[in-house]
XYZ file of C-alpha atoms in Angstrom:
520
model
C -11.288 -29.440 6.657
C -11.270 -26.063 8.406
C -9.205 -22.975 7.587
C -7.999 -20.396 10.106
C -6.853 -16.947 8.947
C -4.712 -14.945 11.369
C -5.294 -11.284 10.553
C -8.188 -9.710 8.678
C -6.301 -7.818 5.960
C -6.791 -8.129 2.213
C -4.492 -11.195 2.063
C -6.686 -13.174 4.444
C -9.951 -11.981 2.873
C -8.673 -12.894 -0.590
C -7.426 -16.273 0.648
C -10.830 -17.092 2.122
C -12.504 -16.174 -1.175
C -10.145 -18.407 -3.169
C -10.759 -21.342 -0.827
C -14.506 -20.986 -1.401
C -14.517 -20.092 -5.103
C -11.791 -22.392 -6.372
C -11.313 -24.909 -3.556
C -14.949 -25.699 -2.838
C -14.487 -25.169 0.896
C -17.646 -24.251 2.797
C -17.537 -20.715 4.162
C -18.775 -21.961 7.517
C -15.498 -23.885 7.871
C -13.433 -20.687 7.563
C -12.629 -18.369 10.491
C -10.842 -15.012 10.263
C -9.297 -13.650 13.474
C -8.771 -9.879 13.556
C -7.509 -7.885 16.523
C -9.091 -4.606 15.350
C -12.823 -3.894 15.061
C -12.450 -3.085 11.337
C -11.564 -5.672 8.694
C -9.409 -4.862 5.684
C -6.056 -4.185 7.301
C -4.307 -1.311 5.552
C -7.272 -0.752 3.229
C -9.183 1.180 5.835
C -11.484 4.179 5.767
C -13.723 5.394 8.555
C -15.762 8.310 9.850
C -14.613 9.221 13.362
C -16.981 10.122 16.215
C -16.437 13.861 15.599
C -17.606 13.470 11.993
C -14.125 13.691 10.432
C -12.965 11.054 7.983
C -9.681 9.173 8.355
C -7.668 7.169 5.823
C -4.229 5.801 6.492
C -3.660 5.657 2.753
C -4.677 4.111 -0.531
C -2.854 1.692 -2.780
C -2.357 2.398 -6.467
C -4.241 0.205 -8.962
C -3.737 -0.291 -12.684
C -5.657 -2.455 -15.131
C -2.454 -3.342 -17.013
C -1.114 -5.176 -13.963
C -2.566 -6.711 -10.773
C -3.692 -9.885 -12.483
C -4.675 -11.779 -9.316
C -6.530 -8.802 -7.860
C -8.751 -8.379 -10.908
C -9.262 -12.156 -11.043
C -10.568 -11.973 -7.477
C -12.679 -8.840 -7.920
C -14.316 -10.231 -11.060
C -16.097 -12.679 -8.730
C -17.222 -10.162 -6.093
C -20.546 -8.359 -6.671
C -20.595 -4.581 -6.379
C -22.669 -3.196 -3.508
C -23.446 0.057 -5.306
C -24.198 -1.295 -8.787
C -26.215 -4.538 -8.789
C -25.352 -6.800 -11.689
C -21.748 -5.587 -11.879
C -18.682 -7.120 -10.292
C -16.280 -4.886 -8.368
C -13.868 -5.267 -11.294
C -16.443 -4.139 -13.862
C -17.597 -1.301 -11.623
C -14.025 -0.035 -11.234
C -13.240 -0.207 -14.950
C -16.479 1.602 -15.838
C -15.748 4.327 -13.287
C -12.252 4.904 -14.705
C -13.538 5.158 -18.279
C -15.701 8.027 -17.049
C -12.984 9.637 -14.871
C -9.628 9.308 -16.599
C -6.450 10.470 -14.868
C -4.200 13.026 -16.533
C -2.210 15.094 -14.066
C -1.373 18.667 -15.074
C 0.448 19.606 -11.873
C 2.523 16.619 -10.809
C 5.425 18.613 -9.302
C 5.231 22.108 -7.807
C 8.302 24.083 -6.695
C 8.844 26.533 -3.819
C 7.507 29.404 -5.943
C 4.248 27.533 -6.609
C 5.404 27.024 -10.185
C 4.139 23.913 -11.945
C 7.291 22.199 -13.181
C 7.516 20.953 -16.763
C 7.910 17.217 -16.204
C 7.733 16.066 -19.809
C 11.473 15.428 -19.390
C 12.733 13.065 -16.726
C 15.715 15.375 -16.197
C 18.358 12.683 -16.696
C 21.994 13.256 -17.564
C 23.789 10.542 -19.519
C 25.436 9.469 -16.265
C 21.988 9.053 -14.662
C 20.811 6.915 -17.584
C 23.866 4.676 -17.436
C 23.510 4.137 -13.683
C 19.789 3.425 -13.950
C 20.360 0.951 -16.777
C 23.059 -0.782 -14.736
C 20.614 -1.178 -11.856
C 17.820 -2.464 -14.110
C 20.105 -5.037 -15.728
C 21.711 -6.254 -12.483
C 20.535 -9.585 -11.110
C 18.972 -9.816 -7.673
C 21.956 -11.909 -6.627
C 24.268 -9.029 -7.565
C 22.117 -6.487 -5.746
C 21.813 -8.584 -2.590
C 20.791 -6.486 0.397
C 22.278 -3.266 -1.005
C 20.538 0.088 -0.850
C 19.442 2.295 -3.754
C 22.182 4.778 -2.860
C 24.765 2.050 -3.457
C 23.830 2.104 -7.159
C 22.743 5.646 -7.937
C 24.727 8.870 -7.403
C 23.472 11.966 -5.517
C 22.499 13.988 -8.656
C 20.032 11.231 -9.647
C 17.928 12.027 -6.571
C 17.330 15.575 -7.823
C 15.806 14.506 -11.161
C 12.148 14.947 -12.074
C 11.980 11.192 -12.452
C 13.054 10.467 -8.890
C 10.666 13.001 -7.339
C 7.761 11.514 -9.285
C 8.737 7.854 -8.858
C 9.585 8.296 -5.186
C 6.291 9.943 -4.268
C 4.138 7.706 -6.474
C 5.493 4.541 -4.852
C 6.883 5.897 -1.498
C 10.515 4.932 -2.021
C 13.377 6.418 -0.002
C 17.023 6.513 -1.190
C 18.046 4.153 1.623
C 15.549 1.467 0.630
C 16.278 -1.841 -1.070
C 17.884 -1.744 -4.510
C 16.194 -5.083 -5.276
C 12.745 -3.607 -4.623
C 13.433 -0.589 -6.843
C 14.661 -2.878 -9.620
C 11.507 -4.983 -9.335
C 9.347 -1.861 -9.557
C 11.231 -0.605 -12.602
C 10.572 -3.907 -14.366
C 6.986 -4.439 -13.163
C 5.855 -0.886 -13.979
C 8.016 -0.205 -17.032
C 4.830 0.429 -19.000
C 4.039 3.313 -16.624
C 7.399 5.023 -17.200
C 6.384 6.865 -20.419
C 3.258 8.315 -18.713
C 4.659 8.780 -15.222
C 4.163 12.551 -15.240
C 0.434 12.277 -16.033
C -0.309 9.190 -13.891
C -2.365 8.103 -16.883
C -2.169 4.430 -15.986
C -3.395 4.827 -12.400
C -6.920 3.589 -11.723
C -9.137 4.690 -8.859
C -11.979 2.911 -7.132
C -15.452 4.471 -6.987
C -15.046 5.199 -3.272
C -12.160 4.736 -0.868
C -10.713 1.230 -1.028
C -12.393 0.077 2.161
C -15.867 0.847 0.844
C -15.048 -0.106 -2.754
C -13.121 -3.353 -2.156
C -13.189 -4.534 1.460
C -16.909 -4.059 2.178
C -18.093 -5.882 -0.976
C -15.595 -8.670 -0.320
C -16.519 -9.134 3.350
C -20.220 -8.934 2.467
C -19.770 -11.744 -0.072
C -17.719 -13.803 2.383
C -20.338 -13.280 5.068
C -23.045 -14.571 2.755
C -20.918 -17.698 2.231
C -20.941 -18.257 6.001
C -17.371 -17.174 6.842
C -16.878 -16.526 10.555
C -15.279 -13.199 11.496
C -13.900 -12.919 15.032
C -13.145 -9.250 15.633
C -11.248 -8.228 18.732
C -9.429 -11.572 18.621
C -5.638 -11.751 18.584
C -3.746 -14.981 17.961
C -0.806 -14.850 20.363
C 0.787 -18.242 19.750
C 0.665 -21.353 17.614
C 1.819 -24.826 18.583
C 4.030 -26.384 15.913
C 4.867 -30.083 15.856
C 6.745 -32.439 13.476
C 4.574 -34.271 10.929
C 6.072 -36.486 8.196
C 9.315 -34.521 8.218
C 7.572 -31.146 8.160
C 6.093 -28.751 10.718
C 2.357 -28.641 11.310
C 0.257 -26.227 13.342
C -1.594 -28.209 16.005
C -3.298 -25.423 17.951
C -3.758 -21.654 18.174
C -3.843 -19.523 21.303
C -6.436 -16.781 20.889
C -6.886 -13.799 23.180
C -10.201 -11.919 23.211
C -12.145 -10.005 25.831
C -9.178 -10.261 28.183
C -9.158 -14.053 28.238
C -7.198 -16.683 26.311
C -8.454 -19.880 24.790
C -6.951 -22.678 22.716
C -8.291 -23.751 19.342
C -7.159 -27.315 18.577
C -6.698 -28.149 14.902
C -7.522 -31.427 13.206
C -4.844 -33.013 11.021
C -6.361 -31.670 7.763
C -6.950 -28.114 8.990
C -5.084 -25.178 7.436
C -3.644 -21.948 8.840
C -3.022 -18.774 6.819
C -0.933 -16.216 8.677
C -0.586 -12.531 7.843
C 2.923 -12.180 9.186
C 3.237 -8.525 10.300
C 1.552 -5.457 8.869
C 2.892 -2.281 7.302
C 0.287 -0.295 9.260
C 1.104 -1.945 12.576
C 1.301 0.500 15.499
C -0.225 3.315 13.455
C -1.945 6.081 15.420
C -4.036 9.150 14.690
C -4.056 12.649 16.136
C -6.490 15.549 15.973
C -6.601 19.183 14.896
C -4.686 20.142 18.021
C -2.695 17.010 18.910
C -0.111 14.995 16.955
C -0.488 11.209 16.781
C 1.123 9.330 19.688
C 4.422 7.596 18.960
C 3.739 3.863 19.042
C 5.972 0.897 18.230
C 5.453 -2.839 17.753
C 5.443 -3.207 21.548
C 2.171 -1.271 21.669
C 0.257 -3.505 19.282
C 1.952 -6.876 18.976
C 1.543 -7.015 15.216
C 5.039 -8.446 14.742
C 5.205 -10.535 17.884
C 3.756 -13.811 16.580
C 5.974 -13.824 13.487
C 9.040 -13.160 15.663
C 7.994 -16.011 17.948
C 7.492 -18.710 15.321
C 10.451 -17.613 13.154
C 12.924 -17.915 16.019
C 15.164 -20.886 15.179
C 13.208 -21.549 11.959
C 14.960 -19.693 9.100
C 12.445 -20.903 6.494
C 9.832 -18.800 8.295
C 11.801 -15.616 7.564
C 13.576 -12.925 9.535
C 11.301 -10.140 10.878
C 14.270 -8.146 12.213
C 15.289 -7.264 8.658
C 12.131 -5.164 8.374
C 11.162 -3.801 11.802
C 14.461 -2.704 13.320
C 14.647 0.925 12.129
C 11.502 3.041 12.435
C 13.234 6.225 11.140
C 13.847 4.421 7.836
C 10.357 2.950 7.457
C 8.172 5.736 8.854
C 6.100 8.414 7.209
C 2.893 10.247 8.059
C -0.375 10.930 6.263
C -3.367 13.187 6.878
C -7.031 13.213 5.873
C -8.900 16.506 5.494
C -12.664 16.884 5.693
C -13.861 20.229 4.302
C -17.320 21.290 5.483
C -19.663 23.915 3.965
C -16.743 25.786 2.397
C -15.655 24.562 -1.076
C -12.989 27.207 -1.587
C -10.000 24.905 -1.192
C -11.245 22.447 -3.815
C -12.191 25.303 -6.160
C -8.816 27.030 -5.825
C -6.883 23.768 -6.080
C -8.766 22.745 -9.226
C -8.132 26.176 -10.779
C -4.428 26.000 -9.903
C -3.786 22.446 -11.119
C -6.146 22.441 -14.109
C -7.570 19.131 -12.909
C -11.035 18.369 -11.664
C -11.010 16.407 -8.415
C -10.382 12.753 -9.157
C -8.466 13.300 -12.403
C -5.126 14.699 -11.267
C -3.563 12.303 -8.810
C -0.710 13.368 -6.531
C 0.488 16.972 -6.427
C 3.970 16.939 -4.876
C 5.653 20.021 -3.404
C 9.158 18.986 -4.370
C 10.945 21.652 -2.309
C 8.895 20.958 0.793
C 11.051 20.036 3.785
C 8.438 17.420 4.629
C 8.240 16.331 0.944
C 4.469 16.768 1.113
C 1.978 15.556 -1.501
C -1.815 15.866 -1.681
C -4.490 14.269 -3.842
C -8.056 15.438 -4.453
C -10.373 12.455 -4.818
C -13.479 12.248 -6.919
C -16.339 13.212 -4.617
C -17.961 11.675 -2.686
C -15.064 9.536 -1.482
C -17.225 7.904 1.201
C -20.755 6.642 0.534
C -22.178 8.511 3.537
C -20.612 11.882 2.701
C -23.095 14.760 2.708
C -23.322 17.287 -0.117
C -21.506 19.927 1.937
C -18.486 17.677 2.647
C -15.353 17.187 0.559
C -12.478 14.875 1.474
C -8.840 14.844 0.362
C -5.689 13.087 1.526
C -2.011 13.879 1.767
C 1.237 12.466 3.053
C 4.819 13.424 3.786
C 7.905 11.287 3.279
C 10.058 13.375 5.642
C 7.783 14.101 8.621
C 10.682 14.294 11.099
C 12.134 17.390 9.409
C 11.239 20.950 10.420
C 8.590 22.501 8.173
C 8.962 25.520 5.899
C 6.002 27.461 7.334
C 5.591 25.672 10.683
C 8.764 25.654 12.754
C 8.633 22.047 13.893
C 8.515 18.538 12.432
C 5.240 17.251 11.070
C 5.547 14.428 13.615
C 4.893 17.012 16.337
C 2.031 18.777 14.552
C -1.697 18.619 14.964
C -3.975 18.894 11.954
C -4.313 22.713 12.110
C -0.538 23.134 11.781
C -0.402 20.691 8.853
C -3.052 22.749 7.045
C -1.057 25.924 7.719
C 2.019 24.300 6.143
C -0.034 23.226 3.130
C -1.453 26.747 2.656
C 2.086 28.123 2.803
C 3.208 25.975 -0.129
C 0.130 26.926 -2.143
C 0.042 30.571 -1.019
C -3.618 30.096 -0.121
C -5.470 32.067 2.530
C -5.657 29.790 5.610
C -9.314 30.790 5.815
C -10.100 28.142 3.190
C -9.806 25.641 6.052
C -11.778 27.615 8.630
C -14.436 24.884 8.974
C -12.237 21.925 7.976
C -10.767 19.182 10.128
C -7.440 17.450 9.485
C -6.627 14.074 11.039
C -2.881 13.236 11.011
C -1.772 9.604 11.042
C 1.623 8.227 12.084
C 2.720 4.918 10.513
C 6.082 3.734 11.882
C 6.355 0.618 9.667
C 4.593 1.801 6.515
C 7.544 1.111 4.191
C 9.176 -1.614 6.263
C 8.747 -4.052 3.364
C 11.109 -1.831 1.328
C 13.961 -2.225 3.802
C 17.149 -3.834 2.447
C 16.939 -7.586 2.967
C 18.257 -10.909 1.818
C 16.050 -13.252 -0.169
C 15.916 -15.632 2.803
C 14.484 -12.903 5.067
C 11.028 -13.469 3.573
C 9.314 -16.873 3.748
C 7.672 -18.418 0.721
C 3.853 -18.380 0.821
C 4.129 -22.055 1.773
C 7.607 -22.781 3.174
C 9.139 -26.146 2.171
C 9.143 -27.291 5.809
C 5.463 -26.450 6.353
C 2.661 -28.995 6.378
C -0.385 -26.786 6.843
C 0.872 -23.233 7.478
C 0.936 -20.543 4.797
C 2.073 -16.912 4.925
C -0.091 -14.290 3.174
C 1.241 -10.759 3.521
C 3.598 -8.120 2.149
C 6.464 -9.983 3.843
C 6.633 -13.138 1.734
C 8.832 -13.953 -1.248
C 7.157 -13.910 -4.679
C 9.486 -13.833 -7.669
C 9.248 -10.691 -9.852
C 6.261 -9.119 -8.102
C 6.343 -5.922 -6.032
C 5.417 -5.229 -2.415
C 3.342 -2.252 -1.235
C 0.538 -3.256 -3.587
C -2.827 -4.919 -3.077
C -1.697 -7.382 -5.733
C 1.175 -8.721 -3.656
C -1.078 -9.801 -0.782
C -3.736 -11.199 -3.111
C -1.165 -13.111 -5.184
C 0.407 -14.579 -2.025
C -3.038 -15.699 -0.860
C -3.905 -17.265 -4.202
C -0.582 -19.103 -4.403
C -0.940 -20.378 -0.837
C -4.552 -21.478 -1.229
C -3.881 -23.326 -4.489
C -0.772 -25.050 -3.133
C -2.271 -26.239 0.152
C -5.535 -27.387 -1.441
C -3.807 -28.689 -4.596
C -6.216 -26.668 -6.744
C -5.789 -27.466 -10.438
C -6.110 -23.903 -11.719
C -3.156 -21.710 -12.660
C -2.438 -18.565 -10.699
C -2.632 -15.664 -13.206
C 0.819 -14.986 -14.612
C 2.619 -11.690 -14.099
C 2.329 -9.640 -17.275
C 5.876 -8.928 -18.431
C 5.500 -5.469 -19.949
C 9.271 -5.121 -19.581
C 9.631 -7.670 -22.398
C 7.322 -5.796 -24.776
C 9.232 -4.200 -27.656
C 6.791 -1.298 -27.768
C 7.143 -0.621 -24.051
C 10.939 -0.743 -24.287
C 10.977 1.671 -27.238
C 8.574 4.082 -25.506
C 10.606 3.901 -22.290
C 13.876 4.639 -24.069
C 12.238 7.529 -25.894
C 11.029 8.979 -22.609
C 14.399 8.498 -20.924
C 16.105 10.494 -23.684
C 13.396 13.151 -24.096
């Protein structure tokens, strides 16, 4: 038996690990095809040729959730700490560097807002409770704004929840409901981000590199620069089976013929598809799915096959799924970090997101524990930020963030903090445009996402943010890892249970604490 993984994101890497660890498949019988030179998908992190660092983003982790992720990482050896797994390394690091934000929201006057209260009226509480208690059938493909009134979106709660998880008011009501249930235990400590866990370095170096190193030692084949452009599907015992893959690399196409027992795991689409980066002087180019082809194969095989999902539900409105991020590399001058730490009251790595709630761009920044990259020098410091409304005109720069180079983004940031722009005299800022970054949050019907293994599939599984998993939440590492574990166990008939979702929303203590916070 051979296994073919289309896409080299965390879902495919996790799936390959589960096939080896729990399915007994030889690594040499596993091939991962990745169009880009870097594995890890959205969990990327890289030093650019000019010496600047670039991160598209980083996913939130907690040790109270993400059961499949920690199950996986408990088996992967740390690269930095021999004798420890990545899971143990991460837990140890967070015991030493605990998060407790003291400046979660900042207003236009650079005043740190008191966020011990969620800012709810009784009407807000009633509406939120109605949404939480509604069934997914009732919610259907409705939007959040169909269930919550305009004043709700001015509460402390919404500003914190929105920027922690990247929700927009026009996103899916079902996805918000799932988040409210899945992360109910985080509600009472939302203003401090006390439940958020960080990795020792950026998630590429802390998760992807150890995982790919382990997979490589097991003999897994990685084909970088290889894009699967088509798959031949044929009937087999009343189901559909993949018989061959068309692979394009180095400007030529070839066909990989599959044997009857071979398996295919497909990362259908990517939230960072068609992303692009700019420079200090130039904004990122405006790309779409036509520039990268990340959605093309899913659209091709789903046409006329409803059990394979409906990509159009997610990729048809870039203005509703787009936001932009930026990575700043400070060199020789530590003034920004020093002033930011003095202002927030948090050492770097302990505060989490600082959101400028009155920012036209709705900008947030986070200072990581340093170094954030293993090869950082002592004179370098790296932080990251993002904006949920990059197509709006700035408050200190008279144009949208989408049209700004890194220098203009830093000027806007200094305006909100009232810092001397000289703190960034030797810094570089790399902006990143991501047109589909929250596409998985778009309103959709249940049938728009395929199951990890559709009922009509013989040997094809879907492992991505665009599959249907009951009760779990997209835009997390866990969702991709859980999809991969479910798919691997089902196709290989592995007699080991997939870790259950921890239902904190059914804990009496969590419910009492949540109600107390809602009425504070």
